[in-house]
Tab-separated table of C-alpha atoms in Angstrom:
chain	number	residue	atom	x	y	z
A	1	MET	CA	3.346	24.955	64.506
A	2	ASP	CA	6.358	22.607	64.026
A	3	GLN	CA	6.126	22.741	60.278
A	4	PHE	CA	5.401	26.481	60.070
A	5	TYR	CA	8.830	27.752	58.952
A	6	GLN	CA	9.377	24.939	56.470
A	7	ARG	CA	5.884	25.225	54.951
A	8	LEU	CA	6.153	29.000	54.703
A	9	ALA	CA	9.544	28.723	52.973
A	10	GLU	CA	7.964	26.292	50.495
A	11	ALA	CA	5.035	28.637	49.867
A	12	ILE	CA	7.358	31.577	49.180
A	13	ASP	CA	9.810	29.283	47.375
A	14	ILE	CA	12.985	30.247	49.273
A	15	GLU	CA	15.545	28.218	51.214
A	16	THR	CA	14.633	29.242	54.757
A	17	VAL	CA	12.642	31.889	56.608
A	18	ASN	CA	13.228	33.485	60.007
A	19	ASP	CA	11.109	35.597	62.322
A	20	ASP	CA	12.642	38.941	61.326
A	21	MET	CA	12.095	38.532	57.612
A	22	VAL	CA	9.949	41.330	56.100
A	23	PHE	CA	7.689	39.970	53.337
A	24	GLU	CA	7.653	43.129	51.218
A	25	GLU	CA	11.467	43.186	51.125
A	26	LEU	CA	11.734	39.729	49.565
A	27	ASP	CA	12.441	39.544	45.838
A	28	GLU	CA	10.062	36.596	45.636
A	29	TRP	CA	7.121	38.494	47.159
A	30	ASP	CA	4.345	39.109	44.605
A	31	SER	CA	0.683	38.257	43.992
A	32	LEU	CA	1.580	34.599	43.466
A	33	THR	CA	3.420	34.216	46.772
A	34	VAL	CA	0.582	36.082	48.494
A	35	LEU	CA	-1.862	33.519	47.115
A	36	SER	CA	0.459	30.651	48.075
A	37	VAL	CA	0.514	31.886	51.680
A	38	ILE	CA	-3.288	32.318	51.634
A	39	ALA	CA	-3.556	28.712	50.392
A	40	MET	CA	-1.182	27.485	53.107
A	41	MET	CA	-3.207	29.262	55.799
A	42	ASP	CA	-6.314	27.488	54.499
A	43	SER	CA	-4.857	23.995	54.116
A	44	ASP	CA	-2.573	23.917	57.191
A	45	TYR	CA	-4.518	25.980	59.714
A	46	GLY	CA	-8.073	26.177	58.352
A	47	LEU	CA	-7.799	29.957	58.400
A	48	THR	CA	-9.273	32.324	55.832
A	49	ILE	CA	-7.063	35.368	55.304
A	50	TYR	CA	-7.345	38.040	52.605
A	51	ALA	CA	-4.562	39.861	50.747
A	52	ASP	CA	-5.340	43.136	52.561
A	53	GLN	CA	-5.024	41.444	55.963
A	54	LEU	CA	-1.802	39.738	54.960
A	55	LYS	CA	-0.363	43.094	53.891
A	56	LYS	CA	-0.689	44.335	57.475
A	57	LEU	CA	1.361	41.413	58.764
A	58	ARG	CA	4.848	42.725	57.942
A	59	THR	CA	7.115	39.960	59.158
A	60	VAL	CA	7.230	36.196	59.521
A	61	ALA	CA	6.838	36.679	63.288
A	62	ASP	CA	3.667	38.757	62.685
A	63	LEU	CA	2.191	35.937	60.600
A	64	LYS	CA	3.046	33.357	63.236
A	65	GLU	CA	1.473	35.563	65.915
A	66	PHE	CA	-1.659	35.924	63.773
A	67	ILE	CA	-2.022	32.146	63.482
A	68	LEU	CA	-1.510	31.580	67.200
A	69	ALA	CA	-4.030	34.318	68.065
A	70	SER	CA	-6.600	32.919	65.627
A	71	LYS	CA	-6.211	29.414	67.009
A	72	LYS	CA	-7.140	30.434	70.554
B	1	MET	CA	-31.213	24.846	48.173
B	2	ASN	CA	-31.583	21.139	47.321
B	3	LEU	CA	-33.356	20.225	44.076
B	4	LYS	CA	-34.478	16.927	42.622
B	5	PHE	CA	-35.547	16.093	39.071
B	6	ASN	CA	-37.167	12.922	37.815
B	7	ASN	CA	-36.795	11.337	34.371
B	8	LYS	CA	-34.586	13.836	32.579
B	9	ARG	CA	-31.358	13.102	30.701
B	10	ILE	CA	-28.552	14.644	28.718
B	11	THR	CA	-28.407	13.147	25.227
B	12	GLY	CA	-25.567	15.061	23.585
B	13	ILE	CA	-22.756	17.550	24.215
B	14	LEU	CA	-20.860	19.525	21.583
B	15	THR	CA	-18.034	21.927	22.430
B	16	VAL	CA	-17.044	24.654	19.966
B	17	LEU	CA	-13.485	25.854	20.494
B	18	PRO	CA	-11.713	28.711	18.757
B	19	ALA	CA	-9.152	27.563	16.177
B	20	ARG	CA	-6.898	30.465	17.236
B	21	VAL	CA	-4.343	29.427	19.876
B	22	MET	CA	-2.268	31.788	22.009
B	23	LYS	CA	0.657	30.710	24.210
B	24	PHE	CA	1.343	32.122	27.665
B	25	GLU	CA	4.731	33.355	26.452
B	26	ASP	CA	3.174	35.246	23.503
B	27	ASN	CA	1.768	37.889	25.834
B	28	MET	CA	4.451	37.853	28.543
B	29	ALA	CA	6.095	41.115	27.382
B	30	ASN	CA	2.810	42.941	28.117
B	31	TYR	CA	3.036	42.191	31.844
B	32	ASN	CA	4.761	44.495	34.341
B	33	PHE	CA	6.576	41.543	35.905
B	34	SER	CA	9.955	39.941	35.313
B	35	GLU	CA	10.053	36.973	32.950
B	36	SER	CA	11.186	34.605	35.705
B	37	LYS	CA	8.277	35.627	37.953
B	38	SER	CA	5.774	35.191	35.136
B	39	LEU	CA	7.176	31.769	34.271
B	40	LYS	CA	6.816	30.715	37.888
B	41	LEU	CA	3.177	31.821	37.834
B	42	LYS	CA	2.705	29.796	34.665
B	43	GLN	CA	4.082	26.684	36.335
B	44	VAL	CA	2.177	26.963	39.634
B	45	MET	CA	-1.191	27.880	38.091
B	46	GLY	CA	-0.851	25.525	35.142
B	47	TYR	CA	-1.070	28.118	32.391
B	48	ASP	CA	0.092	27.322	28.874
B	49	ARG	CA	-2.137	27.673	25.827
B	50	HIS	CA	-5.479	29.413	25.616
B	51	ARG	CA	-7.909	29.953	22.783
B	52	MET	CA	-9.740	33.045	21.612
B	53	PHE	CA	-12.178	33.742	18.841
B	54	GLY	CA	-11.375	36.430	16.255
B	55	GLU	CA	-12.069	40.034	17.101
B	56	HIS	CA	-15.369	40.322	15.222
B	57	VAL	CA	-16.869	36.980	16.231
B	58	THR	CA	-19.881	37.188	18.565
B	59	THR	CA	-21.848	34.782	20.716
B	60	SER	CA	-24.607	34.370	18.120
B	61	ASP	CA	-22.001	33.543	15.415
B	62	VAL	CA	-20.596	30.713	17.514
B	63	GLY	CA	-24.053	29.515	18.620
B	64	VAL	CA	-25.331	29.422	15.041
B	65	PHE	CA	-22.165	27.579	13.955
B	66	GLY	CA	-22.572	24.891	16.627
B	67	LEU	CA	-26.286	24.356	16.029
B	68	GLU	CA	-25.888	24.277	12.238
B	69	TYR	CA	-23.211	21.630	12.647
B	70	LEU	CA	-25.652	19.459	14.619
B	71	PHE	CA	-28.485	20.024	12.096
B	72	ASN	CA	-26.206	19.213	9.142
B	73	GLN	CA	-24.739	16.105	10.784
B	74	GLY	CA	-28.236	14.790	11.498
B	75	LEU	CA	-27.548	14.896	15.253
B	76	LEU	CA	-30.367	17.342	16.036
B	77	ASP	CA	-33.701	17.923	14.329
B	78	LYS	CA	-34.255	21.671	14.096
B	79	ASN	CA	-38.022	21.358	14.528
B	80	SER	CA	-37.702	19.277	17.683
B	81	VAL	CA	-36.222	22.109	19.770
B	82	ASP	CA	-38.848	23.412	22.213
B	83	ALA	CA	-36.558	25.742	24.164
B	84	LEU	CA	-33.255	27.468	23.486
B	85	LEU	CA	-31.469	28.574	26.648
B	86	LEU	CA	-28.451	30.793	26.225
B	87	LEU	CA	-26.211	31.207	29.249
B	88	THR	CA	-23.749	33.998	28.577
B	89	GLN	CA	-22.112	37.133	29.924
B	90	SER	CA	-21.164	38.266	26.433
B	91	PRO	CA	-24.436	38.881	24.570
B	92	ASP	CA	-24.458	40.425	21.081
B	93	TYR	CA	-26.627	43.322	22.308
B	94	PHE	CA	-28.150	44.802	25.470
B	95	MET	CA	-31.436	44.122	23.701
B	96	PRO	CA	-32.881	41.938	22.246
B	97	ALA	CA	-31.881	38.599	23.786
B	98	THR	CA	-29.161	36.839	21.792
B	99	SER	CA	-31.104	33.542	21.956
B	100	ASN	CA	-33.856	35.262	19.914
B	101	VAL	CA	-31.222	36.425	17.426
B	102	ILE	CA	-29.913	32.867	17.077
B	103	GLN	CA	-33.423	31.457	16.647
B	104	GLY	CA	-34.016	33.988	13.858
B	105	ARG	CA	-30.713	33.403	12.094
B	106	LEU	CA	-31.411	29.657	12.050
B	107	ASP	CA	-35.044	30.126	11.004
B	108	MET	CA	-36.278	27.924	13.835
B	109	LYS	CA	-39.964	27.374	14.603
B	110	HIS	CA	-41.948	30.103	16.431
B	111	ASP	CA	-43.572	27.665	18.818
B	112	MET	CA	-40.693	27.646	21.290
B	113	ILE	CA	-39.058	29.507	24.175
B	114	CYS	CA	-35.846	31.538	23.825
B	115	MET	CA	-34.217	32.760	26.998
B	116	ASP	CA	-30.924	34.478	27.890
B	117	ILE	CA	-29.589	33.986	31.405
B	118	ASN	CA	-26.628	35.935	32.769
B	119	GLN	CA	-24.418	33.458	34.612
B	120	GLY	CA	-20.726	32.659	34.329
B	121	CYS	CA	-18.680	30.111	36.228
B	122	ALA	CA	-21.787	28.164	37.328
B	123	ALA	CA	-23.626	28.662	34.010
B	124	PHE	CA	-23.592	24.999	32.988
B	125	GLU	CA	-25.272	23.936	36.237
B	126	VAL	CA	-27.756	26.845	36.252
B	127	GLY	CA	-28.562	26.071	32.609
B	128	LEU	CA	-29.141	22.382	33.323
B	129	ILE	CA	-31.337	23.137	36.340
B	130	THR	CA	-33.412	25.537	34.214
B	131	ALA	CA	-33.653	22.978	31.401
B	132	PHE	CA	-34.807	20.235	33.796
B	133	SER	CA	-37.456	22.621	35.154
B	134	LEU	CA	-38.757	23.498	31.675
B	135	LEU	CA	-38.993	19.805	30.806
B	136	GLU	CA	-41.605	19.401	33.549
B	137	GLN	CA	-43.994	20.935	30.993
B	138	GLU	CA	-45.993	18.492	28.919
B	139	ASN	CA	-45.248	20.318	25.673
B	140	ILE	CA	-41.534	20.729	26.202
B	141	ASN	CA	-39.667	17.596	25.182
B	142	LYS	CA	-36.295	18.871	24.104
B	143	VAL	CA	-34.216	21.764	25.423
B	144	VAL	CA	-31.038	23.086	23.838
B	145	LEU	CA	-28.648	24.583	26.366
B	146	LEU	CA	-26.156	26.891	24.715
B	147	ASN	CA	-23.276	28.027	26.900
B	148	ALA	CA	-21.100	30.674	25.310
B	149	ASP	CA	-18.589	33.144	26.649
B	150	LEU	CA	-16.248	35.328	24.625
B	151	LEU	CA	-14.806	37.336	27.478
B	152	SER	CA	-11.216	37.517	26.203
B	153	LYS	CA	-12.077	40.859	24.585
B	154	LYS	CA	-12.981	42.211	28.028
B	155	VAL	CA	-9.702	41.227	29.685
B	156	SER	CA	-6.734	43.619	29.625
B	157	LYS	CA	-3.628	42.187	27.958
B	158	HIS	CA	-1.644	43.935	30.709
B	159	ASP	CA	-3.484	42.094	33.487
B	160	ARG	CA	-1.422	39.092	34.549
B	161	ASN	CA	-4.105	38.330	37.111
B	162	SER	CA	-6.671	37.363	34.440
B	163	PHE	CA	-5.292	37.355	30.895
B	164	PRO	CA	-3.174	34.153	31.081
B	165	LEU	CA	-6.185	32.080	32.077
B	166	ILE	CA	-8.972	33.571	29.967
B	167	GLY	CA	-10.368	31.572	27.065
B	168	ASP	CA	-13.375	31.726	24.751
B	169	ALA	CA	-15.605	28.762	23.970
B	170	ALA	CA	-19.182	27.614	23.480
B	171	SER	CA	-21.045	24.366	24.021
B	172	VAL	CA	-24.376	22.904	22.998
B	173	THR	CA	-26.021	20.408	25.347
B	174	ILE	CA	-29.235	18.564	24.519
B	175	ILE	CA	-31.548	17.759	27.416
B	176	GLU	CA	-34.629	15.567	27.039
B	177	LYS	CA	-37.204	13.622	28.985
B	178	ASP	CA	-35.878	10.229	30.017
B	179	PRO	CA	-38.178	7.315	29.106
B	180	ALA	CA	-36.508	5.315	31.907
B	181	GLU	CA	-36.954	6.059	35.602
B	182	SER	CA	-34.060	8.245	36.727
B	183	VAL	CA	-33.300	10.870	39.368
B	184	ILE	CA	-30.983	13.860	39.182
B	185	TYR	CA	-29.911	15.637	42.382
B	186	ALA	CA	-28.745	19.230	42.495
B	187	ASN	CA	-28.075	22.085	44.851
B	188	ILE	CA	-27.514	25.784	44.330
B	189	LYS	CA	-26.572	28.791	46.444
B	190	MET	CA	-26.105	32.505	45.760
B	191	ASP	CA	-24.481	35.388	47.643
B	192	GLY	CA	-24.909	38.775	45.988
B	193	THR	CA	-23.146	40.611	48.814
B	194	ARG	CA	-19.904	39.443	47.221
B	195	HIS	CA	-20.891	40.433	43.660
B	196	ASP	CA	-17.739	42.558	43.272
B	197	ALA	CA	-15.367	39.573	43.509
B	198	LEU	CA	-15.663	39.073	39.755
B	199	MET	CA	-17.057	41.874	37.647
B	200	ILE	CA	-16.818	44.229	34.694
B	201	PRO	CA	-17.550	47.502	36.529
B	202	ALA	CA	-18.198	49.885	33.610
B	203	GLY	CA	-20.140	49.679	30.356
B	204	GLY	CA	-23.578	48.983	31.808
B	205	PHE	CA	-26.170	51.432	33.106
B	206	ARG	CA	-24.536	51.944	36.533
B	207	GLU	CA	-21.293	53.224	35.065
B	208	PRO	CA	-21.676	53.941	31.338
B	209	ALA	CA	-18.604	53.642	29.129
B	210	SER	CA	-16.716	56.918	28.697
B	211	PRO	CA	-13.154	57.980	27.835
B	212	LYS	CA	-12.468	57.887	31.585
B	213	THR	CA	-13.664	54.311	32.063
B	214	ALA	CA	-11.357	53.233	29.202
B	215	GLU	CA	-8.209	54.523	30.936
B	216	LEU	CA	-5.820	51.867	32.223
B	217	GLN	CA	-5.189	51.937	35.974
B	218	ASP	CA	-2.431	50.229	37.938
B	219	ASP	CA	-3.504	47.603	40.470
B	220	ASN	CA	-0.368	46.121	42.064
B	221	GLY	CA	1.392	45.976	38.698
B	222	ASN	CA	-1.629	44.834	36.717
B	223	LEU	CA	-3.046	47.396	34.299
B	224	ARG	CA	-6.745	47.344	33.517
B	225	SER	CA	-9.592	49.789	32.865
B	226	ARG	CA	-13.056	49.970	34.441
B	227	GLU	CA	-14.377	48.315	31.252
B	228	ASN	CA	-12.174	45.261	31.785
B	229	LEU	CA	-12.939	42.148	33.756
B	230	ALA	CA	-11.600	42.484	37.301
B	231	MET	CA	-11.083	39.518	39.604
B	232	LYS	CA	-10.211	39.606	43.288
B	233	GLY	CA	-8.004	36.544	43.311
B	234	ASP	CA	-7.763	36.167	47.084
B	235	ALA	CA	-11.543	36.575	47.600
B	236	VAL	CA	-12.331	34.046	44.864
B	237	PHE	CA	-9.788	31.542	46.208
B	238	ASN	CA	-11.140	31.766	49.752
B	239	PHE	CA	-14.736	31.570	48.526
B	240	VAL	CA	-14.060	28.393	46.561
B	241	GLN	CA	-12.100	26.638	49.296
B	242	THR	CA	-14.688	27.566	51.948
B	243	GLU	CA	-17.986	26.995	50.130
B	244	VAL	CA	-17.390	24.262	47.551
B	245	PRO	CA	-16.304	21.282	49.725
B	246	PRO	CA	-19.360	21.508	52.046
B	247	MET	CA	-21.618	21.951	49.005
B	248	ILE	CA	-20.321	18.710	47.472
B	249	GLU	CA	-20.581	16.829	50.779
B	250	ASP	CA	-24.175	18.073	51.183
B	251	LEU	CA	-25.112	17.024	47.662
B	252	LEU	CA	-23.684	13.531	48.107
B	253	THR	CA	-25.546	13.130	51.392
B	254	PHE	CA	-28.768	14.400	49.779
B	255	SER	CA	-28.400	12.015	46.827
B	256	GLY	CA	-27.329	9.033	48.946
B	257	ILE	CA	-24.516	8.355	46.455
B	258	ASP	CA	-21.083	7.473	47.867
B	259	LYS	CA	-18.141	9.706	47.084
B	260	GLU	CA	-16.340	6.672	45.653
B	261	ALA	CA	-19.287	5.710	43.434
B	262	VAL	CA	-18.931	8.917	41.453
B	263	ASP	CA	-16.771	8.218	38.382
B	264	TYR	CA	-15.897	11.814	37.507
B	265	TYR	CA	-15.931	15.111	39.322
B	266	MET	CA	-16.218	17.556	36.446
B	267	PHE	CA	-15.743	20.960	38.023
B	268	HIS	CA	-15.474	24.457	36.668
B	269	GLN	CA	-11.842	25.120	35.727
B	270	PRO	CA	-10.456	28.343	37.243
B	271	ASN	CA	-6.869	27.020	37.251
B	272	LYS	CA	-4.983	23.842	38.087
B	273	PHE	CA	-3.792	25.147	41.476
B	274	MET	CA	-7.302	25.728	42.823
B	275	LEU	CA	-8.658	22.400	41.527
B	276	GLN	CA	-5.826	20.402	43.111
B	277	LYS	CA	-6.511	22.087	46.450
B	278	LEU	CA	-10.219	21.292	46.087
B	279	ALA	CA	-9.589	17.640	45.241
B	280	ASP	CA	-7.279	17.263	48.251
B	281	LYS	CA	-9.761	18.922	50.563
B	282	LEU	CA	-12.554	16.642	49.361
B	283	GLY	CA	-10.343	13.548	49.415
B	284	ILE	CA	-10.935	12.837	45.734
B	285	PRO	CA	-8.146	11.247	43.653
B	286	HIS	CA	-6.816	13.718	41.080
B	287	HIS	CA	-7.578	11.411	38.127
B	288	LYS	CA	-11.291	11.645	38.971
B	289	MET	CA	-11.198	15.445	38.838
B	290	PRO	CA	-9.573	16.581	35.566
B	291	ASN	CA	-7.842	19.971	35.820
B	292	ASN	CA	-6.371	20.237	32.323
B	293	ILE	CA	-8.752	22.676	30.619
B	294	VAL	CA	-7.042	25.972	31.508
B	295	GLU	CA	-3.628	24.764	30.298
B	296	ASN	CA	-5.053	23.538	26.992
B	297	PHE	CA	-7.840	25.995	26.175
B	298	GLY	CA	-8.203	28.643	28.907
B	299	ASN	CA	-11.083	29.334	31.259
B	300	ALA	CA	-14.246	30.144	29.295
B	301	SER	CA	-16.370	30.447	32.451
B	302	GLY	CA	-19.418	28.136	32.319
B	303	VAL	CA	-18.177	26.339	29.194
B	304	THR	CA	-15.271	24.730	31.078
B	305	VAL	CA	-17.434	21.916	32.463
B	306	PRO	CA	-18.749	20.658	29.086
B	307	THR	CA	-15.234	21.188	27.680
B	308	ALA	CA	-13.771	19.044	30.479
B	309	ILE	CA	-16.297	16.306	29.626
B	310	THR	CA	-15.820	16.330	25.834
B	311	PHE	CA	-12.017	16.697	26.028
B	312	ASN	CA	-11.351	14.053	28.680
B	313	ILE	CA	-13.930	11.344	28.033
B	314	GLY	CA	-15.890	12.435	24.964
B	315	ASP	CA	-15.407	9.226	22.988
B	316	LYS	CA	-16.232	6.974	25.966
B	317	LEU	CA	-19.569	8.616	26.742
B	318	THR	CA	-21.303	7.503	23.564
B	319	GLY	CA	-21.134	3.854	24.604
B	320	ASN	CA	-20.869	3.734	28.402
B	321	SER	CA	-22.504	4.884	31.594
B	322	TYR	CA	-20.852	7.040	34.256
B	323	TYR	CA	-21.870	8.868	37.390
B	324	PHE	CA	-20.866	12.516	37.327
B	325	CYS	CA	-20.670	15.173	39.955
B	326	LEU	CA	-20.731	18.518	38.133
B	327	ALA	CA	-19.927	21.772	39.917
B	328	GLY	CA	-19.669	25.457	39.053
B	329	PHE	CA	-18.633	28.312	41.336
B	330	GLY	CA	-17.811	31.959	40.824
B	331	VAL	CA	-19.315	35.178	39.488
B	332	GLY	CA	-22.481	36.236	41.323
B	333	LEU	CA	-21.406	34.778	43.609
B	334	THR	CA	-23.140	31.580	42.539
B	335	TRP	CA	-22.242	28.008	43.393
B	336	SER	CA	-24.064	24.885	42.292
B	337	SER	CA	-23.528	21.163	41.863
B	338	ILE	CA	-25.363	18.257	40.246
B	339	VAL	CA	-25.137	14.465	40.509
B	340	ILE	CA	-26.216	12.864	37.260
B	341	GLU	CA	-25.774	9.588	35.439
B	342	MET	CA	-24.854	10.029	31.783
B	343	LYS	CA	-24.939	7.142	29.349
B	344	ASN	CA	-24.905	6.338	25.656
B	345	LEU	CA	-24.951	9.943	24.483
B	346	ASP	CA	-25.876	10.485	20.829
B	347	PHE	CA	-22.740	12.614	20.508
B	348	CYS	CA	-20.017	14.013	22.753
B	349	ARG	CA	-17.343	15.815	20.767
B	350	MET	CA	-15.423	19.014	20.063
B	351	ILE	CA	-15.205	21.077	16.876
B	352	GLU	CA	-13.260	24.224	15.974
B	353	TYR	CA	-14.528	27.541	14.691
């Protein structure tokens, strides 16, 4: 998970991300960033996630938690 | 399902592209998104120009145009065609089959088979597999595979999810018996439980067209009606990344051909983004898997594979031999791939309509 924050920032195309960030409140958040995060989940973690599932993960911390839970 | 065909070959490919060009920016004002966001989408997905036929042009018009070109250029003998396969999702009519209409308009012989098949993104592969199967018959020596899709009319101009990438095009591929010993390997899979990933919900018998089905509805900023093409981008992306790499690995194992021995991976062209991810996942250098069709012409479903061949290496294929891995994946869902050697084609070119 070392690269998680950096890779997520790249996917959303912003400088940095932190745990408390709420996806829906970001100006950058749209269908393209959603797809970029879906692609990152696939390439970095081998996880398949759908837009509806991602919508339920409100914050960066939620997404991180989801990855850790899926990896167990 | 693994399939194997002996002594068949492709002898010519013609792509018919619309002369009318539209730029991504031309339609940007119709989207409910800021200009900067749309331009970012353009850059990431590799959108730029796309081509569409005129409003009143139909599949049979384009098919007749392409075949007449080949007859007039002396590249195809009209009387030698034993089967005309039309793979399309945009037929002229519900009935009769558009391949019959084309046969009639061209006054072709009666002693032949005309067949329409409804397939999209994998239509080139399904068409080839069907052609190879027909050629098993003693009396069938030449099959014309016509791929045509004119779906731009079915895509909402206010749908940024689909409009920037849609294109119209047609292609004519000639398939014959190979006098030399040769083997073609293929595989194909289908999953109808996910048939709603790509569909035009209304206008058929299940949901007939009505004033209500023509109303535009808002889907996360994209406006489209029930009569428009609807694509679930996340479902399609996940489907492609999950199913296509193992399909290609399986096909290569089945054929006994090394990944490196394949000269070109000519895949269906949904967008540049998805193809780059696929190439990386499969460990294939990007120059072996062209991804430039959507940015130049748009995605005309099954026609993107023959377009990728004629556009990228058309002039080389008339005098050389290459190993190809062809693949199509999408609407159905259907996914299929073929390993085939192509050499010394009689023609491999593009024309405009």
